[in-house]
Short mmCIF file of C-alpha atoms in Angstrom, two decimals:
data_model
loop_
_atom_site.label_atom_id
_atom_site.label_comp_id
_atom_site.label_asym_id
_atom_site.label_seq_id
_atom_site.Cartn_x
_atom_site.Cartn_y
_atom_site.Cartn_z
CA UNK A 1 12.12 -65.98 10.69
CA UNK A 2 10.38 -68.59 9.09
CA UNK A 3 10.10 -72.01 7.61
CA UNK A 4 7.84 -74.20 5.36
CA UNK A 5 8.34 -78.84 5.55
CA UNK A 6 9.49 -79.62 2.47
CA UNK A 7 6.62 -82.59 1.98
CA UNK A 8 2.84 -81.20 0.30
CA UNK A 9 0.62 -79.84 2.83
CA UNK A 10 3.16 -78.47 4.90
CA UNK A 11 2.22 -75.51 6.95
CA UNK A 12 4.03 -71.97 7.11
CA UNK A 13 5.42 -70.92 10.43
CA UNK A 14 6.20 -67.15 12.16
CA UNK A 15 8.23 -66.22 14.87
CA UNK A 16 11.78 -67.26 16.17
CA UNK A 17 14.81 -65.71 15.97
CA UNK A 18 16.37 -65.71 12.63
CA UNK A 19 18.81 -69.19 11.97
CA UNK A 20 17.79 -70.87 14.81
CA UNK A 21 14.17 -72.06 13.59
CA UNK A 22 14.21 -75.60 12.52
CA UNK A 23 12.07 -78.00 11.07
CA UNK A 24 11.92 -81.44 10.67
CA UNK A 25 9.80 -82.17 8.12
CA UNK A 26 6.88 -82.22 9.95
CA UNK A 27 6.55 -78.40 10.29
CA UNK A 28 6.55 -77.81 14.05
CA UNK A 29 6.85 -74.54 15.88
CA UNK A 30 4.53 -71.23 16.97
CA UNK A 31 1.76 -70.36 14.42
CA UNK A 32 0.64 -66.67 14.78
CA UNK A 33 -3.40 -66.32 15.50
CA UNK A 34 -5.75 -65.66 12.77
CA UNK A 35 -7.09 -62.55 15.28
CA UNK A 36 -3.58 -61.11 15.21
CA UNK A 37 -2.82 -61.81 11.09
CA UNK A 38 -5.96 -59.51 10.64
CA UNK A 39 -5.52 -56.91 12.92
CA UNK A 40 -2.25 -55.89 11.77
CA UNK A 41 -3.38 -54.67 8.24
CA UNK A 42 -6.25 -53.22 10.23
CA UNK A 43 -4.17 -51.25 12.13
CA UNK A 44 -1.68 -49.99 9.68
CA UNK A 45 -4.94 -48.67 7.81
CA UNK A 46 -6.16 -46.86 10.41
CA UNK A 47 -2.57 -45.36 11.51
CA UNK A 48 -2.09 -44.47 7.59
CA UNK A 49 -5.60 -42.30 7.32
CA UNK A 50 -4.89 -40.84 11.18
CA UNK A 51 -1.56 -39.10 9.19
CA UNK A 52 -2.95 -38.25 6.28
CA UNK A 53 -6.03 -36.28 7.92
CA UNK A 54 -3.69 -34.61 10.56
CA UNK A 55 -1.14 -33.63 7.44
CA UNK A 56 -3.43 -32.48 4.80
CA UNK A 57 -3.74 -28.81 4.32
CA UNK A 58 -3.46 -27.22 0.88
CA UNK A 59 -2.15 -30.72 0.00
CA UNK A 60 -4.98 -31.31 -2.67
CA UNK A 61 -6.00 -34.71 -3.99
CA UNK A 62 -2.53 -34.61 -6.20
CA UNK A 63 1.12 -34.01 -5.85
CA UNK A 64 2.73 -30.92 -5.77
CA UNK A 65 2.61 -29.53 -9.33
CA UNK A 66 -0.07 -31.36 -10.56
CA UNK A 67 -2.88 -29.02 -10.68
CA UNK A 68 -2.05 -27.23 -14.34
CA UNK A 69 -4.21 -24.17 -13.46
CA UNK A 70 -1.97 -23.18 -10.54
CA UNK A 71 0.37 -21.02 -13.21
CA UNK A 72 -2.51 -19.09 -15.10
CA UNK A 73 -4.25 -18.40 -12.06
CA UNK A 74 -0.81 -16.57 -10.14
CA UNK A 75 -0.80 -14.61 -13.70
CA UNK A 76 -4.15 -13.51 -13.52
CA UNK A 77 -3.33 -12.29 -10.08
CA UNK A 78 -0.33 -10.51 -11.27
CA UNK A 79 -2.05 -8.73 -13.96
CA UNK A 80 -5.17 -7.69 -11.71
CA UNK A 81 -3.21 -5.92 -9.40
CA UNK A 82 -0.88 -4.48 -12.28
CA UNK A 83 -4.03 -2.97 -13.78
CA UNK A 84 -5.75 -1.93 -10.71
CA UNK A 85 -5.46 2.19 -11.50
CA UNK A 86 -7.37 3.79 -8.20
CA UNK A 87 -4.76 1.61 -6.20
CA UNK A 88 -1.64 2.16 -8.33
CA UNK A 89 -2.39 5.74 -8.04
CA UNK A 90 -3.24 5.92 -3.96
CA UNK A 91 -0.28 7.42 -1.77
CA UNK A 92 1.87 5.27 0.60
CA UNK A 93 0.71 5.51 4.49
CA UNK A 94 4.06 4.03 5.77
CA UNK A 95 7.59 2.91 4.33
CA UNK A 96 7.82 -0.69 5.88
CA UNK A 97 5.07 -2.75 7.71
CA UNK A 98 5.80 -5.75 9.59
CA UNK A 99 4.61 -8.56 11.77
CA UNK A 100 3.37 -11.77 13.68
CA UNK A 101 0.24 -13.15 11.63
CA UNK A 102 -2.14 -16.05 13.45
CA UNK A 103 -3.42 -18.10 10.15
CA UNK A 104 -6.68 -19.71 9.96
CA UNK A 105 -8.24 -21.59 7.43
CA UNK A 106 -10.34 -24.14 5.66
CA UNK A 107 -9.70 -26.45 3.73
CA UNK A 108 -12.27 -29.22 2.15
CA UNK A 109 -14.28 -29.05 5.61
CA UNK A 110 -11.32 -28.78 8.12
CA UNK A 111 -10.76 -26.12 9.97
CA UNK A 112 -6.74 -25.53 10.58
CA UNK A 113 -4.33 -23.50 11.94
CA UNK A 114 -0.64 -21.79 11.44
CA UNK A 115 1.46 -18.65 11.02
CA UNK A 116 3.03 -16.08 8.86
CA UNK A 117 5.61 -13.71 9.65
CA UNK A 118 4.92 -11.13 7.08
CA UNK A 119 7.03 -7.96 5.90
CA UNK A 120 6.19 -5.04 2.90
CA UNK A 121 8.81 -2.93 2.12
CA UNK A 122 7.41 0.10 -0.32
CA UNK A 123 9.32 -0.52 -3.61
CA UNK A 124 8.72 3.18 -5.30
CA UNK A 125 6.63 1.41 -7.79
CA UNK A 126 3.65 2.09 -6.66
CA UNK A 127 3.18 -0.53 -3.72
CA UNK A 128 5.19 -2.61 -1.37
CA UNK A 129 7.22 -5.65 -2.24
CA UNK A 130 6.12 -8.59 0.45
CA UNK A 131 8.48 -11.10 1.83
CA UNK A 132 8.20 -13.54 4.57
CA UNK A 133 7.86 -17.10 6.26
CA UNK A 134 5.07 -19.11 6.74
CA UNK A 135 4.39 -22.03 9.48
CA UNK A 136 1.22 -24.61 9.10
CA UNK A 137 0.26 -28.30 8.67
CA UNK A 138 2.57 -28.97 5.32
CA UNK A 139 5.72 -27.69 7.38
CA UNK A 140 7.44 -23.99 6.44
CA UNK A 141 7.32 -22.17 3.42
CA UNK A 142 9.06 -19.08 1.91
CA UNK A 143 7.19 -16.22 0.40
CA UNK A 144 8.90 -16.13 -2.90
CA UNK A 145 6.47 -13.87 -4.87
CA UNK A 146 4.15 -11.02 -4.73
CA UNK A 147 2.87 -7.85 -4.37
CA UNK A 148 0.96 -5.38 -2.26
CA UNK A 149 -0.64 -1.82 -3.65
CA UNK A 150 -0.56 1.43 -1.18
CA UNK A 151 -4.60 0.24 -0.29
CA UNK A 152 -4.14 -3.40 1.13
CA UNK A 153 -5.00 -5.17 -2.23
CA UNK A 154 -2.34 -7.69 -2.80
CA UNK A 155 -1.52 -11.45 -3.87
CA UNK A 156 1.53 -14.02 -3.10
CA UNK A 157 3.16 -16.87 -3.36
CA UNK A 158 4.98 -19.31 -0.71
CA UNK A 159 6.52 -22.23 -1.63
CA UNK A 160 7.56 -25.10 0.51
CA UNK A 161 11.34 -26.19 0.50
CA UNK A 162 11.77 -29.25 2.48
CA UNK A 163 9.99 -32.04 4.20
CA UNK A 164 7.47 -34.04 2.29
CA UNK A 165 5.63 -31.73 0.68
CA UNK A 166 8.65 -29.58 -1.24
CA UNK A 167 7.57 -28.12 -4.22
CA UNK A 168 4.44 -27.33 -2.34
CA UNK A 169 3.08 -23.59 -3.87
CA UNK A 170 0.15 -21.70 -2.39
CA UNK A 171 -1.18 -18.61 -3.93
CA UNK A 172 -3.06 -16.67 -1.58
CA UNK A 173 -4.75 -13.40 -2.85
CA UNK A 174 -6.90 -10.86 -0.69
CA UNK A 175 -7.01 -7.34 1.13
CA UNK A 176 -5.03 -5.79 4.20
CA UNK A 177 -6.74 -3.80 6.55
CA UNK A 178 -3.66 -1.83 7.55
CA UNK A 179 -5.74 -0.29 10.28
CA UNK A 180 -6.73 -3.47 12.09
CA UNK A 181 -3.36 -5.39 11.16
CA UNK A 182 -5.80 -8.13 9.48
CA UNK A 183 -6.08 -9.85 6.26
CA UNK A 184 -9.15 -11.49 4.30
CA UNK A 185 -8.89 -13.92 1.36
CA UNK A 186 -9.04 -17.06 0.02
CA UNK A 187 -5.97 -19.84 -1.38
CA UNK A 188 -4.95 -22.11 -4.08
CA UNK A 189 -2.21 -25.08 -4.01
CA UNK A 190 -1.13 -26.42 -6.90
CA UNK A 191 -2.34 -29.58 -6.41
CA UNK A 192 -5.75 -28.48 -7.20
CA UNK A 193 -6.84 -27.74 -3.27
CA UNK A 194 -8.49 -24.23 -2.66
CA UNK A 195 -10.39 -22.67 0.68
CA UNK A 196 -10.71 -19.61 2.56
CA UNK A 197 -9.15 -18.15 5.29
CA UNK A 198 -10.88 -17.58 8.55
CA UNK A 199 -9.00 -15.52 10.04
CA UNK A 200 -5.57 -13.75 9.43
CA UNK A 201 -4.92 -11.33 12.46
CA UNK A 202 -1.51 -9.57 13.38
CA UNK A 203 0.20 -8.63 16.24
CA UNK A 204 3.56 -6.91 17.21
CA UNK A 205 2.79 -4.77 13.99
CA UNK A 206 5.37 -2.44 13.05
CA UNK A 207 5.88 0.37 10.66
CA UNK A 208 8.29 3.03 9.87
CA UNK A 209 7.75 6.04 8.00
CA UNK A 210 9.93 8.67 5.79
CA UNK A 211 10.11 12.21 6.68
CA UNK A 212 11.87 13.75 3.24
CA UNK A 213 9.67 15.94 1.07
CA UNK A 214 9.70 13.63 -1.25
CA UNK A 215 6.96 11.37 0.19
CA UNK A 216 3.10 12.89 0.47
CA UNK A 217 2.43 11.09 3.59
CA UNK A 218 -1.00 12.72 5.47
CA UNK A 219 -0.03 14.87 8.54
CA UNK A 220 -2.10 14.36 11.54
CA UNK A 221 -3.36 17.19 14.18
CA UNK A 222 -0.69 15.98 16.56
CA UNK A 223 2.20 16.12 14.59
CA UNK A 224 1.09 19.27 12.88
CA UNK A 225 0.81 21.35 16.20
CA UNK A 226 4.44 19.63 17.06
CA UNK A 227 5.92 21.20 14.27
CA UNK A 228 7.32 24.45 13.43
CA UNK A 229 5.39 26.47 11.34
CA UNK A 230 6.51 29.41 9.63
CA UNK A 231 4.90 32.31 10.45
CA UNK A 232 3.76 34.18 7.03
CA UNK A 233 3.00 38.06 7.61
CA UNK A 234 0.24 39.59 4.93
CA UNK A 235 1.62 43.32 4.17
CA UNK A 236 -0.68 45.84 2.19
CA UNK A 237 0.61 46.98 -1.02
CA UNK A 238 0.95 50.72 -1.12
CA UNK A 239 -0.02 51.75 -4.97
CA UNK A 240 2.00 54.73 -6.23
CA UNK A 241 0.35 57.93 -6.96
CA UNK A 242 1.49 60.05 -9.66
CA UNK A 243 2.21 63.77 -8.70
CA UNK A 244 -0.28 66.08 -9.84
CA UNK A 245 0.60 69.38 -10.74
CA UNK A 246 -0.10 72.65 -8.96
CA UNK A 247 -2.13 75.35 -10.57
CA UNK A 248 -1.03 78.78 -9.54
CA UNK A 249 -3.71 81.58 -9.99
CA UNK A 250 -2.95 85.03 -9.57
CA UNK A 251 -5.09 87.00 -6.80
CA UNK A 252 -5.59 90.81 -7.68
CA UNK A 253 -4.96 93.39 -4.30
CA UNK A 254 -8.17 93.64 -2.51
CA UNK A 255 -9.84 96.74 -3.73
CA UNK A 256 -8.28 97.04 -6.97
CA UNK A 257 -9.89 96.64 -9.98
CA UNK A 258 -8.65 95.73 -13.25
CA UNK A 259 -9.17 97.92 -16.47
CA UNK A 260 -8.61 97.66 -20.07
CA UNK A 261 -5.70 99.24 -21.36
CA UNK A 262 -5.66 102.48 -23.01
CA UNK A 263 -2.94 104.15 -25.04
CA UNK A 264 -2.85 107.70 -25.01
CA UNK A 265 -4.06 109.64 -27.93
CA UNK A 266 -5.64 106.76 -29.45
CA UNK A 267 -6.95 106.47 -33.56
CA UNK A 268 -10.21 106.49 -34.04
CA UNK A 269 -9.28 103.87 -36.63
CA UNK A 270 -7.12 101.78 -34.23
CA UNK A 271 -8.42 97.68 -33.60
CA UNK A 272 -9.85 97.37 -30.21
CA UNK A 273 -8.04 95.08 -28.31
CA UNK A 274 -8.39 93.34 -24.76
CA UNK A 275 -6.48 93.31 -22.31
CA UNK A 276 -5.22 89.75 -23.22
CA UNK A 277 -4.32 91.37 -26.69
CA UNK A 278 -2.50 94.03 -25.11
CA UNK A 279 1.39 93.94 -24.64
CA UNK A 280 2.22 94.23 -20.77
CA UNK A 281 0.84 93.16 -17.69
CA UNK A 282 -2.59 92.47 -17.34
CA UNK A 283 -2.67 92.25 -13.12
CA UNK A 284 -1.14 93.78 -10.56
CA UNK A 285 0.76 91.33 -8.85
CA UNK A 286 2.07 92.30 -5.39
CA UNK A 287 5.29 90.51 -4.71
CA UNK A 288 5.40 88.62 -1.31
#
């Protein structure tokens, strides 16, 4: 508590229990040292900066929502990978990937840490719908927004729902390297802070894959050699031949020799004719 003499030039007193400090008039009791009087605010200074450097991340030089290029930039994003043709058009390797992320990154020289527990799910769209949770220095966030084509290139958004710093967004865009479970990028808050990340590395990866014709997923050696292949048997196509008909020529006995015909008593004015001309048969014929 604290009291003040009523008479000019009194002097202000500190300490005591509350309404049991008295004074007199002449203003006794314990007067706090001028060392201590400045080393409080000193020390409330230094205890306020201490928090804000450990808590900053992403946090900007505003409040959450007060960086007016947050919005266009997330639309920008969402158009780029709309229009992005070679990986719109690129074949799914897997149905669902998911995993344990380690998170580092910079921001406005610091070097921090967290994590991400991310998940795509392939949305027949032509990429994979991402959701997920995300731990670091502003507390946990919710991935609320995003996208992810069949080649890695993807953005999102997380947003922070409680604590101190809800209504906290972060758009993060960059590439996944499916094949080393990492990610490389860079992120903006929408209280104007922006950086890179460092490093973005998964483990405990998962990923299941569909097995109905209807998805063009690349066979490997292995899996082709464990499957059953049918066995397709080339068979030479016999072409059909037309009959072709059978000449029969008549042989004359060996030793006989043909002659013209010639009728008896014959006209000296009579046609010559051949044989061919001549009515009857031309060859002897022996019957078999």
């Amino acid at each position: 508590g604290s009291s003040s003499s009523g008479g000019g030039g009194g002097s202000y007193s500190y300490g005591g229990s509350r309404g049991n400090t008295s004074n007199n008039g002449g203003g006794s009791g314990n007067k706090m040292p001028i060392w201590l009087i400045i080393l409080i605010p000193v020390a409330a200074l230094v205890a306020l900066l201490t928090c804000c450097l450990i808590c900053r991340k992403k946090s900007g030089n505003g409040n959450p929502g007060s960086d007016a290029t947050f919005n266009e930039a997330m639309i920008k994003a969402r158009e780029k990978h709309a229009t992005n043709n070679d990986a719109n058009d690129a074949s799914p390797n897997f149905e669902t990937y998911k995993g344990d992320f380690e998170v580092k990154y910079q921001d406005r020289g610091s070097k921090l840490s967290g994590s991400a527990k991310i998940q795509l799910k392939n949305n027949n769209f032509g990429g994979y719908k991402i959701e997920g949770d995300c731990s670091d220095a502003d507390g946990s966030a919710a991935i609320n927004d995003g996208f992810v084509s069949f080649t890695g290139h993807g953005w999102w958004v997380e947003e922070t729902f409680t604590g101190t710093d809800r209504g906290l967004k972060v758009l993060t865009q960059g590439k996944f390297d499916f094949e080393n479970n990492s990610f490389t990028g860079k992120w903006k808050a929408n209280t104007g802070g922006s950086g890179v990340y460092t490093e973005f590395k998964g483990k405990n990866v998962t990923r299941t894959f569909r097995t109905d014709a209807g998805v063009s997923n690349p066979q490997t050696l292995q899996t082709m050699l464990e499957s059953d292949i049918p066995m397709v048997v080339a068979l030479a196509e016999t072409p059909a031949i037309e009959a072709t008909p059978v000449l029969a020529h008549a042989v004359p006995e060996s030793g006989f020799v043909a002659e013209p015909y010639v009728p008896n008593n014959p006209s000296p004015y009579a046609e010559y004719q051949t044989p061919n001309q001549v009515n009857g048969p031309e060859l002897y014929v022996p019957r078999v």
